[in-house]
Amino acid sequence: MTLASRAFAQLATWPDLRQAVPSCGQGQAVVSAKGEIVHFHSDRDVDLRLTDRAIRRFARDLKRSGVIRIVPGSPWVTLRLDAASDVDLLLTLVSVALQAQQFPPDTVDRPLMGCNDQRGAGFVKADLGAFW
């Protein structure tokens, strides 16, 4: 079982979440009553939708983790699942995302746009560009 499939299976047991087809059409998604939360694009790359408020609050820690890519202007962050601890981080951030949905939108929250996979912002695509 891959780390992504393990995370997906765990999230499938959460009462507020259900499996869906992602709006980008790539992989699998997990959604709440208020919209898409997670897109699983591969065995390792996952896009997670956070509010701007949450991204601002945790930006330093997210960047420091080394497994998260923050794309400027995007409400999605991309996680690279390389270890069991990365799955734990994803589950924690999904909880943060669900809690954030309970509050009125931040005045600077951007409208929901396509996930980072559609922007070519995943780790593999971005990392290849760094070498050329």
Coordinates of N, CA and C in Angstrom, one line a residue, residues 2-9 11 22 24 26-30 36-50 62 67-71 74-83 86-94 97 115-118 121-124:
T2 N 0.6 2.2 -0.9 CA 1.4 3.4 -1.0 C 1.0 4.3 0.1
L3 N 1.8 5.3 0.4 CA 1.5 6.3 1.4 C 0.2 7.1 1.0
A4 N 0.1 7.4 -0.3 CA -1.1 8.1 -0.7 C -2.4 7.3 -0.6
S5 N -2.3 6.0 -0.9 CA -3.5 5.1 -0.7 C -3.8 4.9 0.8
R6 N -2.7 4.9 1.6 CA -3.0 4.8 3.0 C -3.7 6.1 3.5
A7 N -3.2 7.2 3.1 CA -3.9 8.5 3.5 C -5.3 8.6 3.0
F8 N -5.5 8.2 1.8 CA -6.8 8.2 1.2 C -7.8 7.3 1.9
A9 N -7.3 6.1 2.3 CA -8.1 5.1 3.1 C -8.5 5.7 4.4
L11 N -8.7 8.9 5.3 CA -9.7 10.0 5.1 C -11.1 9.5 4.7
P22 N -12.0 14.4 -8.8 CA -11.5 15.8 -8.7 C -11.9 16.7 -9.9
C24 N -10.2 18.6 -11.5 CA -9.1 18.7 -12.5 C -9.1 17.4 -13.3
Q26 N -7.8 14.5 -12.6 CA -6.6 13.7 -12.4 C -6.6 13.0 -11.0
G27 N -6.7 11.7 -11.0 CA -6.5 11.0 -9.7 C -7.9 10.9 -9.0
Q28 N -7.8 11.0 -7.6 CA -9.0 10.9 -6.8 C -9.0 12.1 -5.9
A29 N -10.3 12.4 -5.4 CA -10.5 13.6 -4.6 C -11.2 13.2 -3.3
V30 N -11.0 14.0 -2.3 CA -11.8 13.9 -1.0 C -12.5 15.2 -0.9
E36 N -14.2 20.7 -2.4 CA -13.0 19.8 -2.5 C -12.0 20.2 -1.4
I37 N -11.4 19.2 -0.9 CA -10.3 19.4 0.1 C -9.0 18.9 -0.4
V38 N -9.0 17.7 -0.9 CA -7.7 17.0 -1.3 C -7.8 16.3 -2.6
H39 N -6.8 16.5 -3.4 CA -6.7 15.7 -4.7 C -5.4 14.9 -4.6
F40 N -5.6 13.6 -4.8 CA -4.5 12.6 -4.8 C -4.1 12.4 -6.3
H41 N -3.0 12.9 -6.7 CA -2.6 12.9 -8.1 C -1.7 11.7 -8.5
S42 N -1.0 11.2 -7.5 CA -0.1 10.1 -7.8 C 0.2 9.4 -6.5
D43 N 1.1 8.4 -6.5 CA 1.4 7.7 -5.3 C 2.1 8.6 -4.3
R44 N 2.5 9.8 -4.7 CA 3.3 10.6 -3.8 C 2.8 12.1 -3.7
D45 N 2.2 12.6 -4.8 CA 1.8 14.0 -4.8 C 0.3 14.2 -4.5
V46 N 0.1 15.1 -3.6 CA -1.3 15.4 -3.1 C -1.4 16.9 -3.1
D47 N -2.5 17.4 -3.6 CA -2.9 18.8 -3.5 C -3.9 19.0 -2.4
L48 N -3.8 20.0 -1.5 CA -4.7 20.2 -0.4 C -5.1 21.7 -0.5
R49 N -6.4 21.9 -0.4 CA -6.9 23.3 -0.4 C -7.0 23.8 1.0
L50 N -6.3 24.9 1.2 CA -6.4 25.6 2.5 C -6.9 27.1 2.2
L62 N 5.2 25.4 7.1 CA 4.9 24.6 5.9 C 6.1 24.6 5.0
V67 N 8.4 19.1 2.6 CA 7.5 18.3 1.8 C 6.3 19.0 1.2
I68 N 6.3 20.3 1.5 CA 5.2 21.1 1.0 C 5.6 22.2 0.1
R69 N 4.9 22.4 -1.0 CA 5.2 23.4 -2.0 C 4.0 24.4 -1.9
I70 N 4.3 25.7 -1.6 CA 3.3 26.7 -1.6 C 3.4 27.4 -3.0
V71 N 2.3 27.5 -3.7 CA 2.3 28.2 -5.0 C 1.6 29.5 -4.8
S74 N -2.3 30.6 -5.2 CA -3.1 29.4 -5.2 C -3.6 29.1 -3.8
P75 N -4.9 28.7 -3.7 CA -5.4 28.2 -2.4 C -5.0 26.8 -2.1
W76 N -4.3 26.1 -3.0 CA -3.8 24.8 -2.9 C -2.4 24.7 -2.5
V77 N -2.0 23.8 -1.7 CA -0.6 23.5 -1.4 C -0.4 22.1 -1.8
T78 N 0.8 21.8 -2.3 CA 1.2 20.4 -2.8 C 2.1 19.8 -1.7
L79 N 1.7 18.6 -1.4 CA 2.5 17.8 -0.4 C 3.1 16.6 -1.1
R80 N 4.4 16.3 -0.8 CA 5.1 15.1 -1.3 C 5.1 14.1 -0.2
L81 N 4.5 13.0 -0.4 CA 4.4 12.0 0.7 C 5.6 11.0 0.5
D82 N 6.6 11.2 1.3 CA 7.8 10.4 1.3 C 7.9 9.5 2.5
A83 N 7.2 9.8 3.6 CA 7.4 9.0 4.8 C 6.0 9.0 5.5
D86 N 4.7 12.2 6.8 CA 4.1 13.1 5.8 C 2.6 12.8 5.7
V87 N 2.2 11.6 5.9 CA 0.8 11.2 5.9 C 0.1 11.9 7.2
D88 N 0.8 11.8 8.3 CA 0.3 12.4 9.5 C 0.2 13.9 9.3
L89 N 1.1 14.6 8.7 CA 1.1 16.0 8.4 C -0.2 16.3 7.5
L90 N -0.4 15.5 6.5 CA -1.5 15.7 5.6 C -2.8 15.6 6.4
L91 N -2.9 14.6 7.2 CA -4.2 14.4 8.0 C -4.4 15.6 8.9
T92 N -3.3 16.1 9.5 CA -3.5 17.3 10.4 C -3.9 18.5 9.6
L93 N -3.4 18.7 8.4 CA -3.7 19.8 7.6 C -5.2 19.7 7.0
V94 N -5.6 18.5 6.8 CA -7.0 18.3 6.4 C -7.9 18.7 7.5
A97 N -8.1 22.4 7.4 CA -8.9 22.8 6.3 C -10.4 22.7 6.6
C115 N -6.5 23.1 -9.1 CA -5.4 22.7 -8.2 C -4.0 22.9 -8.8
N116 N -3.0 22.7 -8.0 CA -1.7 22.9 -8.5 C -1.2 22.0 -9.5
D117 N -1.8 20.8 -9.6 CA -1.4 19.8 -10.6 C -1.7 20.4 -12.0
Q118 N -2.8 21.1 -12.2 CA -3.1 21.7 -13.4 C -2.2 22.9 -13.8
A121 N 2.6 22.7 -11.1 CA 3.4 23.1 -9.9 C 3.7 21.9 -9.0
G122 N 3.5 20.7 -9.5 CA 3.8 19.6 -8.7 C 5.3 19.5 -8.5
F123 N 5.8 18.6 -7.6 CA 7.2 18.5 -7.3 C 8.0 18.1 -8.5
V124 N 7.5 17.0 -9.2 CA 8.3 16.5 -10.3 C 8.5 17.5 -11.4

